[in-house]
Short mmCIF file of C-alpha atoms and ligand atoms in Angstrom, two decimals:
data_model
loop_
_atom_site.label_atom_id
_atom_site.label_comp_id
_atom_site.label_asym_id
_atom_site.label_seq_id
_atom_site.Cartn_x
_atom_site.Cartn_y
_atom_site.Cartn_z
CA UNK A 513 50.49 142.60 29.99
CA UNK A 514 50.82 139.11 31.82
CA UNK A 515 48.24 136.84 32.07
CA UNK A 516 47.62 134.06 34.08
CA UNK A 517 46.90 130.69 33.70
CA UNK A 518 45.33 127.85 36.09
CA UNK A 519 45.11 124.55 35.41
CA UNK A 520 43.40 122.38 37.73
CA UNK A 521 44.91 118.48 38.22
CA UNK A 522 48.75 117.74 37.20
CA UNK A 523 48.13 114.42 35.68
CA UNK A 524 49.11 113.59 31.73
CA UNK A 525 46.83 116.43 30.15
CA UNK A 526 47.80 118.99 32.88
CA UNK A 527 51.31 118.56 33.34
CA UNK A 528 51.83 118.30 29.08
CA UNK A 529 50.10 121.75 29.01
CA UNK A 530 51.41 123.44 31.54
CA UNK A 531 55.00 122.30 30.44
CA UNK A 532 54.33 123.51 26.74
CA UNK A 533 53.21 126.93 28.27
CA UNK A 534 56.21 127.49 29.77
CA UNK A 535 57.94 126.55 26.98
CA UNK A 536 55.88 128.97 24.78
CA UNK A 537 55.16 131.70 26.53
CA UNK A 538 57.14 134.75 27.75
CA UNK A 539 58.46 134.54 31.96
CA UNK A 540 55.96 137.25 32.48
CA UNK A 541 53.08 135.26 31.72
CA UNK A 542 52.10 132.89 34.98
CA UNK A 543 51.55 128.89 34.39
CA UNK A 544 49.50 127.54 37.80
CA UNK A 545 49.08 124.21 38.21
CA UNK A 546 46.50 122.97 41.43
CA UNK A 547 47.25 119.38 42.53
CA UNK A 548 46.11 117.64 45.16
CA UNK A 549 48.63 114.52 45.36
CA UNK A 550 51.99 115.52 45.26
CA UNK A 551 53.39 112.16 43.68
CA UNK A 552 52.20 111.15 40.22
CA UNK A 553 51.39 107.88 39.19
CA UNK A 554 51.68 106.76 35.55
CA UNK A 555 48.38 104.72 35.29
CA UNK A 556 49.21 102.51 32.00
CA UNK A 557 52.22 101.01 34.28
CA UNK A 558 49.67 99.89 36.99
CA UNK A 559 49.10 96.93 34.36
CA UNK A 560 52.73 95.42 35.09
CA UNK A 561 52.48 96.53 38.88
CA UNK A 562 49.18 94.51 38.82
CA UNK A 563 51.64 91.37 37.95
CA UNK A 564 55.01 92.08 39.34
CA UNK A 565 56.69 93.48 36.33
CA UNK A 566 57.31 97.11 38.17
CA UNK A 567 57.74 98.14 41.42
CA UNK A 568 55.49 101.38 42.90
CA UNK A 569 58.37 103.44 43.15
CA UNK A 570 59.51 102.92 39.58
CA UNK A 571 55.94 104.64 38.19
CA UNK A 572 56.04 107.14 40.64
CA UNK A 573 57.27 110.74 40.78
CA UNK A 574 57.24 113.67 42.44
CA UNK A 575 54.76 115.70 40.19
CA UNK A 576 57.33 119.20 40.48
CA UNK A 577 60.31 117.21 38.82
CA UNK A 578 57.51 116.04 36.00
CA UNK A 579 57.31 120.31 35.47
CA UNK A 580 59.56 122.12 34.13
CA UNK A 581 60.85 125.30 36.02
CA UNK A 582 58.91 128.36 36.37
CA UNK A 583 55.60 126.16 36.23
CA UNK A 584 53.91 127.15 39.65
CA UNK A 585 53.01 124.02 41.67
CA UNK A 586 50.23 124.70 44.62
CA UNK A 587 49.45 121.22 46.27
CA UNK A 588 45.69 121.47 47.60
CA UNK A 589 42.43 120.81 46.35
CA UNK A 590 40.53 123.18 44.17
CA UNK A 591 37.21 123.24 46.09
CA UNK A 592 35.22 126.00 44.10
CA UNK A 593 35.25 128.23 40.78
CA UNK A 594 33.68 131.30 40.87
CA UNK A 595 33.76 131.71 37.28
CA UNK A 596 32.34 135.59 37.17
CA UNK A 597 35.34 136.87 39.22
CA UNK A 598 37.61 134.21 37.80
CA UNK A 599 38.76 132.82 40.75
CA UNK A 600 39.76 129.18 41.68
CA UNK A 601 39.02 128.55 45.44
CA UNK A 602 41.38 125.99 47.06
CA UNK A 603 40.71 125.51 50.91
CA UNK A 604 43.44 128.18 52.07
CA UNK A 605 43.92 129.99 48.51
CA UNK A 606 41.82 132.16 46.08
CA UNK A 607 43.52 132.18 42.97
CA UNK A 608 42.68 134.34 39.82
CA UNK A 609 42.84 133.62 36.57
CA UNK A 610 42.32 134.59 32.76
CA UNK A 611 41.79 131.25 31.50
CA UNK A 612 41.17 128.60 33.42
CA UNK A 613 42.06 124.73 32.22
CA UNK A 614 40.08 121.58 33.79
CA UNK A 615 42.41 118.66 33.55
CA UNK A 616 41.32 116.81 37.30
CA UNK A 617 40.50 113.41 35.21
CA UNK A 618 37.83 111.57 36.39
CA UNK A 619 37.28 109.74 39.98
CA UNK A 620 36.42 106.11 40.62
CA UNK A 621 33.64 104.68 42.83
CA UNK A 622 33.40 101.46 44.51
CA UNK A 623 30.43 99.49 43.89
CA UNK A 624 31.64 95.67 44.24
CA UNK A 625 32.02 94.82 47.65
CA UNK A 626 35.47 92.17 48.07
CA UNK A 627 36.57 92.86 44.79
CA UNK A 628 40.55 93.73 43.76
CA UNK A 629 41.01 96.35 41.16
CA UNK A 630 44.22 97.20 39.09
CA UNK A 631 42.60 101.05 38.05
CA UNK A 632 44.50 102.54 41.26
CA UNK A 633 48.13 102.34 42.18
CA UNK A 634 46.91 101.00 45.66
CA UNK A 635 44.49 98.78 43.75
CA UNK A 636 47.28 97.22 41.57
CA UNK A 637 50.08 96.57 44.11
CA UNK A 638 47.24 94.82 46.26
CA UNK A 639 46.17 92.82 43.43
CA UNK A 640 49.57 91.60 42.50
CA UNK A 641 49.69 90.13 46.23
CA UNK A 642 46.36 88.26 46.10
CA UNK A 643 47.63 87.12 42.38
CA UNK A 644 50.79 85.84 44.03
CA UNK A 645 48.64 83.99 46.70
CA UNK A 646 46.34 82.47 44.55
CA UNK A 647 45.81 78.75 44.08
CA UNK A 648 43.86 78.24 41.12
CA UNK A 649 40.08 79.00 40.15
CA UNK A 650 37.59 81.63 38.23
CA UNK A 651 38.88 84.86 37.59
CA UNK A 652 36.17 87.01 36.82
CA UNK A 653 37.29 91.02 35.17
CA UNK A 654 34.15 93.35 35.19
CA UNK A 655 33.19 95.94 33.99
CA UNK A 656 30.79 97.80 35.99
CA UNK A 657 30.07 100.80 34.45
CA UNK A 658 30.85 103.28 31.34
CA UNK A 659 32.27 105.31 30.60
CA UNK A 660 35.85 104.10 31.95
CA UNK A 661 39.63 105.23 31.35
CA UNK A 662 41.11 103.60 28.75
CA UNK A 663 38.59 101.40 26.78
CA UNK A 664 41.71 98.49 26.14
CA UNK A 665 42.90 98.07 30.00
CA UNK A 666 40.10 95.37 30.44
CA UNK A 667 41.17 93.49 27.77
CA UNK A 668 45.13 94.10 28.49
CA UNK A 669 44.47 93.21 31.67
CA UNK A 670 42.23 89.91 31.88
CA UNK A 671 45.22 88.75 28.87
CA UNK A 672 48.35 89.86 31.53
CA UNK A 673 46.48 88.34 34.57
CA UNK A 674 45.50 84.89 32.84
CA UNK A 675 49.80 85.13 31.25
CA UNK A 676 51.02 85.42 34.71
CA UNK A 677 49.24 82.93 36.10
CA UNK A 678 49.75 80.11 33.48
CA UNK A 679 53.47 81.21 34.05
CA UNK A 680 53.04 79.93 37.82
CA UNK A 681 51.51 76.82 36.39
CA UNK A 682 48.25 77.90 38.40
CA UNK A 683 45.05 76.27 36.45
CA UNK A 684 42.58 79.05 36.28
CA UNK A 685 40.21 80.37 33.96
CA UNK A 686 40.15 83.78 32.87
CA UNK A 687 36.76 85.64 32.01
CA UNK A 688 35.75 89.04 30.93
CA UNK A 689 32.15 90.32 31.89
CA UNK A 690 31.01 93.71 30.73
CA UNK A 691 28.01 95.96 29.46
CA UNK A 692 29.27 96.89 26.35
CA UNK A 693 28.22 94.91 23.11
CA UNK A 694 31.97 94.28 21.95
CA UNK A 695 35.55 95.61 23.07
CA UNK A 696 36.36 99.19 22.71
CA UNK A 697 32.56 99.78 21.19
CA UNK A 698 34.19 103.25 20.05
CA UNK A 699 36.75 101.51 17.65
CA UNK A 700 34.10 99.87 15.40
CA UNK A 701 33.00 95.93 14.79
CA UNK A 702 36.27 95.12 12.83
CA UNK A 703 38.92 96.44 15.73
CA UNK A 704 36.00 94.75 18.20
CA UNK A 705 36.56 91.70 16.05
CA UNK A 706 39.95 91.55 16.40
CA UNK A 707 40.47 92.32 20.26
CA UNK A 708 37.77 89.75 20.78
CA UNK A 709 39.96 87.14 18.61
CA UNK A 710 43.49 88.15 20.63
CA UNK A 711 41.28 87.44 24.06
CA UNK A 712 40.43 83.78 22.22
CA UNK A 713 43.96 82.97 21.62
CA UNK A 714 45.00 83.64 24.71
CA UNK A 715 42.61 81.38 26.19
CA UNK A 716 40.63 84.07 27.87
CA UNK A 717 36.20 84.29 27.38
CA UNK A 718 34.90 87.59 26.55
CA UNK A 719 31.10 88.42 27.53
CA UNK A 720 29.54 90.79 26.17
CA UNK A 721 26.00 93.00 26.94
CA UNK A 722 26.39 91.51 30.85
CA UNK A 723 24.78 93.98 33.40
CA UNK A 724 25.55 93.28 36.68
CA UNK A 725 23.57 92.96 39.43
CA UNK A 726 25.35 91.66 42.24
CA UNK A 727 28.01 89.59 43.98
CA UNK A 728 28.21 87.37 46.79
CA UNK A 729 29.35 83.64 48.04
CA UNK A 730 31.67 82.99 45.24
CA UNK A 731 29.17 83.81 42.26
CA UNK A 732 28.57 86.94 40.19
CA UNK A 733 24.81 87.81 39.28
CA UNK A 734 24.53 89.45 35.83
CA UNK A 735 21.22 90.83 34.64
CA UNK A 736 18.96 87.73 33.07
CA UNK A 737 21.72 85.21 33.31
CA UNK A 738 22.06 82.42 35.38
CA UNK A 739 24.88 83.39 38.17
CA UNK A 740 28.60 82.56 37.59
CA UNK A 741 31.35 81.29 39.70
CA UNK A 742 34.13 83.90 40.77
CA UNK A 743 37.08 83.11 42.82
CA UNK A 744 38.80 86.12 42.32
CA UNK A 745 36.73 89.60 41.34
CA UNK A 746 38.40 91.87 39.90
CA UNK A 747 36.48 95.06 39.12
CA UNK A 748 37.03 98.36 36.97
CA UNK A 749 34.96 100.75 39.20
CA UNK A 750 32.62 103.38 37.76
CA UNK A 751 33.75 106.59 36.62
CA UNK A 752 32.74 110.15 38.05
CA UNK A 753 33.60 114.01 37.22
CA UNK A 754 35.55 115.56 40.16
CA UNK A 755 33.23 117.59 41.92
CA UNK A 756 35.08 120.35 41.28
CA UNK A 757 34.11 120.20 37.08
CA UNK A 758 30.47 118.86 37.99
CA UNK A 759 30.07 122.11 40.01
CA UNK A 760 32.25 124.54 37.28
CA UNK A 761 28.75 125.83 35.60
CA UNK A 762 30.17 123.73 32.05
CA UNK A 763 29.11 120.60 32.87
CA UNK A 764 26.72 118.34 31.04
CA UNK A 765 23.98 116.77 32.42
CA UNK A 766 26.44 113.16 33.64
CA UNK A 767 28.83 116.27 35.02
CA UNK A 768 31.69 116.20 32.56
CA UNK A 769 33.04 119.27 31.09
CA UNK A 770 31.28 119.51 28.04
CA UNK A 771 33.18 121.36 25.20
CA UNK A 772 33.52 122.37 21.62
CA UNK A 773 35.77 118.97 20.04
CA UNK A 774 38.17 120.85 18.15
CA UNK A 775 38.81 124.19 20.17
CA UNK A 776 37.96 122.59 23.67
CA UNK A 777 36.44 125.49 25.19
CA UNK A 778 33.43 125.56 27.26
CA UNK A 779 30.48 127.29 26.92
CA UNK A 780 32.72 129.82 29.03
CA UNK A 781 34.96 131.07 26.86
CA UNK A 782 37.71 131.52 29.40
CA UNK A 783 37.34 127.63 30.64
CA UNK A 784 38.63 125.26 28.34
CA UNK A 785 39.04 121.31 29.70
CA UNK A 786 40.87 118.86 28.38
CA UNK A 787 41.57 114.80 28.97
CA UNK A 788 39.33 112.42 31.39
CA UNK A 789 37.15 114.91 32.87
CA UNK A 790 36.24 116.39 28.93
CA UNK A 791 33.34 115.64 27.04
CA UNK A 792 33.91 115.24 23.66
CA UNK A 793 31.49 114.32 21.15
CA UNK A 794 31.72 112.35 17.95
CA UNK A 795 30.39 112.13 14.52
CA UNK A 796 28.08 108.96 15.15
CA UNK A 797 26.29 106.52 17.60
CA UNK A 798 26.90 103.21 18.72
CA UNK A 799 23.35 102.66 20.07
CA UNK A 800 20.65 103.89 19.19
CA UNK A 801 20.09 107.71 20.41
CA UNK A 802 23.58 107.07 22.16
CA UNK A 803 26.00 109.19 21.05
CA UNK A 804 29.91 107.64 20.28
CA UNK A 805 31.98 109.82 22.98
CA UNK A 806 35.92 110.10 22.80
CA UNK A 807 37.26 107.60 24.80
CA UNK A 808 39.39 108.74 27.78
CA UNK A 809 42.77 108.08 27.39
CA UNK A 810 45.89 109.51 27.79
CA UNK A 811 47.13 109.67 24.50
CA UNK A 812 44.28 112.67 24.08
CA UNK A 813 44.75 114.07 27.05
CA UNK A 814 48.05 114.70 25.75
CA UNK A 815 47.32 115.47 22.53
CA UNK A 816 44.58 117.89 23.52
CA UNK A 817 47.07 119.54 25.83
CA UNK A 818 49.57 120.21 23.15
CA UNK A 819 46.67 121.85 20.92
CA UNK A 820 45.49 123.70 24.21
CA UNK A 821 48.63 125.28 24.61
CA UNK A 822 49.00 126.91 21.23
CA UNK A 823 45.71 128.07 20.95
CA UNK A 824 46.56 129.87 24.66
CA UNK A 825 49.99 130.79 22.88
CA UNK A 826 47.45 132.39 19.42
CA UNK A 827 45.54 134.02 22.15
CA UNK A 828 48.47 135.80 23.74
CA UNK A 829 51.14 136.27 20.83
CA UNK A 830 49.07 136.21 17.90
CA UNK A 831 48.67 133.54 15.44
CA UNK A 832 46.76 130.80 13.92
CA UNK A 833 45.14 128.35 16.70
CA UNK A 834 45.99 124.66 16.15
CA UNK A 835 43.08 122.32 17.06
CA UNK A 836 42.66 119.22 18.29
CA UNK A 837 42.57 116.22 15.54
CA UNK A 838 41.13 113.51 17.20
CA UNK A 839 43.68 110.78 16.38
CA UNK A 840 44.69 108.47 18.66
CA UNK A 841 46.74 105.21 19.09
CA UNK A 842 46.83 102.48 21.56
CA UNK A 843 49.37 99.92 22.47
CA UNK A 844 47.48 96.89 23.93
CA UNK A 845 48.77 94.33 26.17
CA UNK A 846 48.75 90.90 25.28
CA UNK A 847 51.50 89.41 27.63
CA UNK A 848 54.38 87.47 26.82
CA UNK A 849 56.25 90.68 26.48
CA UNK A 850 53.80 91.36 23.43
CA UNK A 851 51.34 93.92 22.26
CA UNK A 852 48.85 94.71 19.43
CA UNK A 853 48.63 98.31 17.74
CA UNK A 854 45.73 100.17 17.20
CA UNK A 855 45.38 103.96 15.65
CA UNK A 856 43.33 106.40 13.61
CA UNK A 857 41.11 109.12 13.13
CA UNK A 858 37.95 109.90 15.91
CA UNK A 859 36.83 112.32 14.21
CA UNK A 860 36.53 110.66 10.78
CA UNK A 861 32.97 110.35 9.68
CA UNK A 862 30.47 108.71 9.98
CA UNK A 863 31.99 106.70 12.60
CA UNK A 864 36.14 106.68 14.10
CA UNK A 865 38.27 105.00 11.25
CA UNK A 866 41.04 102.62 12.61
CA UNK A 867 43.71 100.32 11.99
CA UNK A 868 45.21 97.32 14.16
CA UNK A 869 48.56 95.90 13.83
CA UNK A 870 49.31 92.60 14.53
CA UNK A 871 50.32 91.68 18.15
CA UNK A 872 54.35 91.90 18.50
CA UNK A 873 57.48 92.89 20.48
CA UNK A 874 57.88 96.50 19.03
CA UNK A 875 54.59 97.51 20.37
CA UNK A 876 55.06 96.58 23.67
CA UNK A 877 58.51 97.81 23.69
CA UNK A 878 56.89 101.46 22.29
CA UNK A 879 55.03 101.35 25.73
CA UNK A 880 57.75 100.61 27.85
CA UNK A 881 59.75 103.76 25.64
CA UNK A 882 56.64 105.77 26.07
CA UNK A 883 56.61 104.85 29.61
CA UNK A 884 60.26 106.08 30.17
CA UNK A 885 59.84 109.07 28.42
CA UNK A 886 57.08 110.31 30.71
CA UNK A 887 58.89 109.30 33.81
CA UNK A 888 61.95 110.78 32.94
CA UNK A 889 60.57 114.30 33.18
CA UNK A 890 61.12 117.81 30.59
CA UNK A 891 65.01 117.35 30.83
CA UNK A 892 65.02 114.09 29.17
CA UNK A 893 62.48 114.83 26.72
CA UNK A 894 64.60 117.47 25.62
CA UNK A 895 67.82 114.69 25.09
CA UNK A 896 69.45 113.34 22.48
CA UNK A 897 67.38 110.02 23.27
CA UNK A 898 64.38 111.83 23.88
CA UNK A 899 64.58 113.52 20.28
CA UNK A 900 65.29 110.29 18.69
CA UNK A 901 62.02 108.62 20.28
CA UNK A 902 60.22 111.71 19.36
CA UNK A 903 61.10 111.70 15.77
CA UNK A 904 60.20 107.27 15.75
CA UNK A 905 56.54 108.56 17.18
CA UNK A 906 56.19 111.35 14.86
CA UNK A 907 56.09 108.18 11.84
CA UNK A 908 52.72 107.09 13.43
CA UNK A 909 51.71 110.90 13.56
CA UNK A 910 52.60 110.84 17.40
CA UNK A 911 53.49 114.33 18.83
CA UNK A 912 55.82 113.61 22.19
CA UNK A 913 57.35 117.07 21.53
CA UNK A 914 58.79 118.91 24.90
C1 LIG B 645 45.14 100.64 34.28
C2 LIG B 645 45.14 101.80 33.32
C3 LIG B 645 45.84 101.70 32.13
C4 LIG B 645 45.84 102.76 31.23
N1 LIG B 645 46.53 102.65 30.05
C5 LIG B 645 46.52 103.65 29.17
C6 LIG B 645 47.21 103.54 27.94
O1 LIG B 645 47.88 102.53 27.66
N2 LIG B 645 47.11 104.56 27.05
C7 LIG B 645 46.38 105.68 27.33
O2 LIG B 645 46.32 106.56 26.48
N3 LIG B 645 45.73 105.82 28.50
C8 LIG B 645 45.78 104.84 29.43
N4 LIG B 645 45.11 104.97 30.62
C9 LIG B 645 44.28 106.16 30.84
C10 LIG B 645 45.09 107.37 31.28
O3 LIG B 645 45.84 107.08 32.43
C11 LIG B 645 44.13 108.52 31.56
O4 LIG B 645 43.22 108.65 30.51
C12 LIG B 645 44.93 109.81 31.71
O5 LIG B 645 45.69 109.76 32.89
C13 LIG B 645 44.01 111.02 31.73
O6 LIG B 645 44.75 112.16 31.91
P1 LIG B 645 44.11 113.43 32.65
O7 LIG B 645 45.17 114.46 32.69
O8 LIG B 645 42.81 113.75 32.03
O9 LIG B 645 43.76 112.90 34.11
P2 LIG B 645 44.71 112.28 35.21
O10 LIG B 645 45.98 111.82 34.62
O11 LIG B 645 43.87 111.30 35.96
O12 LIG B 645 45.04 113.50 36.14
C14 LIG B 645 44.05 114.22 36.82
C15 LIG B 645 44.70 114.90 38.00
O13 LIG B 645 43.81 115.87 38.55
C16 LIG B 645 43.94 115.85 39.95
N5 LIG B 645 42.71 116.45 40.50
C17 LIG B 645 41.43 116.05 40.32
N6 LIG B 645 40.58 116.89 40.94
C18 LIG B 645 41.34 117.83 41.54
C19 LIG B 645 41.02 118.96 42.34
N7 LIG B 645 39.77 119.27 42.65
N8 LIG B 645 42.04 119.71 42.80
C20 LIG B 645 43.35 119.40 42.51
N9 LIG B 645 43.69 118.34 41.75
C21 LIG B 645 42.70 117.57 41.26
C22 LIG B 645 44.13 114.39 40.28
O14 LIG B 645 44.74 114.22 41.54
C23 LIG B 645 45.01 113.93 39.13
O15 LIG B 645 46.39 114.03 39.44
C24 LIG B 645 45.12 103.95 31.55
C25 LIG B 645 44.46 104.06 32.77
C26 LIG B 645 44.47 103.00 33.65
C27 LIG B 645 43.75 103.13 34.96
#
């Protein structure tokens, strides 16, 4: 019998599932994919956008040559699920389903009034203009909310904007606010210790446990501080579920898709969600009464979509279902054409266990392979090249299989 499934949002999680499906499964069996933008954007590269090292169109594709063939693309919004009848609603379509996937990521909001942003393609090609423009000054990089994609971007980016500008020869000094108590709180004190040590070197001041309460005139107000001087405010915005997961009936109470870690289903057992807009909780807390959540990231999207897929294949042809593991790795930005290395286990109790390289050129070169992979789309993954940076991942325990 043929079954059907829908995946809702063709970024990395979706796109890495439904391309594994269709690599799995039988023709009979339909892949759907709902996506409302039909170009993708490969976010990591908005941090060399951000200071002229790519140009838009070179981390941009069309999201159908990113699928392979016989994935069905539909370009629209999916508005509605009516999970008892199994139907996604887009505005013009009702689609059914027998398992439904929630990859939409997670949307960004706003707040800080005259600040630039490099979390949006639009965000970082503007920023790279006022960067080119600038004279000289505070740069402020805040952190307005959690949780937030990516718990190194801040970091890689406050380093690559302060490394670009010292390249102009424009004086400036480069500053860090945020709320949590140390970088990438997830990671532990030690990997905290060491990001906060690469932001020394580079010349760049990291503040910690700074709430913030408003901006205006050149100054930043943080809660119980005196105010700070900001030339240039450059925000990471606050993070929200697509309405479309808030509204699924598997939500938590913030409206992320809550599900089981390992098996990422839902309470519904025919909605599974993986990547940004997924809830996944860890042994552990890093406040009080706070439980440690998996970071989003695209290296688990990806991973969880590669698990997804063959417990969909179990369910269809039999089998054992693979689970997700919770490792992860991160290549972070440092400038100079350099980058540090940091991997491990999330799931390892009582707290994530992980290890960071020293900075290098082989890590950021990794990123800028990883980078080409993913642009290149299923035909070169399946290459001679693409099977040679495949098996070079698989030594860190990195699947880039397809
Ligand atoms: C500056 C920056 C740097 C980063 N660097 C890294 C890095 O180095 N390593 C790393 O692992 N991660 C990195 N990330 C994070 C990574 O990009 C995300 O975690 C990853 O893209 C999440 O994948 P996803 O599939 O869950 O969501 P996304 O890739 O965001 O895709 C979600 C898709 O769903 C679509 N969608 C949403 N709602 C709907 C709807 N209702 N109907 C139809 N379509 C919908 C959206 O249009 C989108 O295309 C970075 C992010 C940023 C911003």
């Amino acid at each position: 019998m043929s079954k059907t499934i829908v995946i809702v949002g063709a970024g990395i999680g979706g796109i890495m599932l439904a391309n594994k499906l269709r690599e799995t499964l039988p023709p009979r069996h339909r892949i759907i994919v709902i996506e409302r933008t039909a170009e993708h954007a490969f976010a990591a590269s908005f941090l060399w956008l951000m200071v002229g090292q790519r140009e838009r169109n070179a981390i941009t594709r069309p999201v159908r040559r990113l699928l392979r063939s016989g994935v069905e693309l539909v370009i629209g919004e999916a508005r509605e699920i009516d999970a008892k009848e199994r139907v996604v609603h887009t505005g013009t379509e009702a689609i059914s389903y027998d398992w439904l996937v929630l990859a939409g990521g997670a949307e960004m909001r706003f707040d800080l009034a005259g600040s630039e942003t490099f979390f949006t393609l639009d965000g970082a090609e503007r920023l790279y203009s006022v960067l080119r423009e600038f004279r000289g000054g505070n740069v402020a990089i805040v952190v307005t909310a959690t949780p937030y994609k990516c718990p190194g971007a801040p970091a890689e980016g406050a380093m690559l904007i302060r490394d670009y500008l010292r390249q102009k020869g424009v004086s400036a000094q480069v500053d860090l606010y945020t709320t949590e108590p140390r970088p990438m709180p997830v990671a532990g004190p030690e990997l905290g210790q060491a990001v906060t040590g690469m932001l020394a070197e580079r010349g760049v001041g990291y503040h910690p446990n700074h709430v913030l309460r408003g901006a205006g005139q050149g100054a930043l107000a943080f809660e119980g501080r005196d105010p700070v001087k900001a030339d240039l405010v450059v925000s990471i915005p606050r993070h929200v579920p697509p309405d479309v997961v808030r509204t699924a009936g598997v939500a938590n109470a913030a409206g992320w898709a809550a599900v089981d870690p390992r098996t990422l289903v839902t309470k519904d057992p025919s909605i599974f969600a993986i990547g940004d807009c997924a809830a996944v909780q860890l042994p552990g807390t890093w406040k009080p009464d706070t439980p440690l959540m998996l970071p989003k990231a695209g290296v688990f999207a990806h991973a969880q979509a590669l698990a997804l897929a063959g417990r969909i294949a179990a369910e269809i042809n039999g089998g054992t279902a693979p689970e997700f593991c919770g490792d992860g790795f991160c290549m972070l930005e440092a400038g100079e054409h350099l980058a540090g290395f940091a991997f491990g286990d999330f799931f390892a109790t009582p707290s994530p266990k992980l290890e960071l390289r020293n900075v290098g050129r082989t890590w950021h070169l990794s990123k800028v392979m990883f980078e080409q992979w993913w642009l290149a789309g299923p035909g070169f993954r399946r290459s001679a090249l693409g099977a040679a940076m495949q098996a070079g991942a698989k030594v860190y325990g990195i699947e880039m299989k397809l």
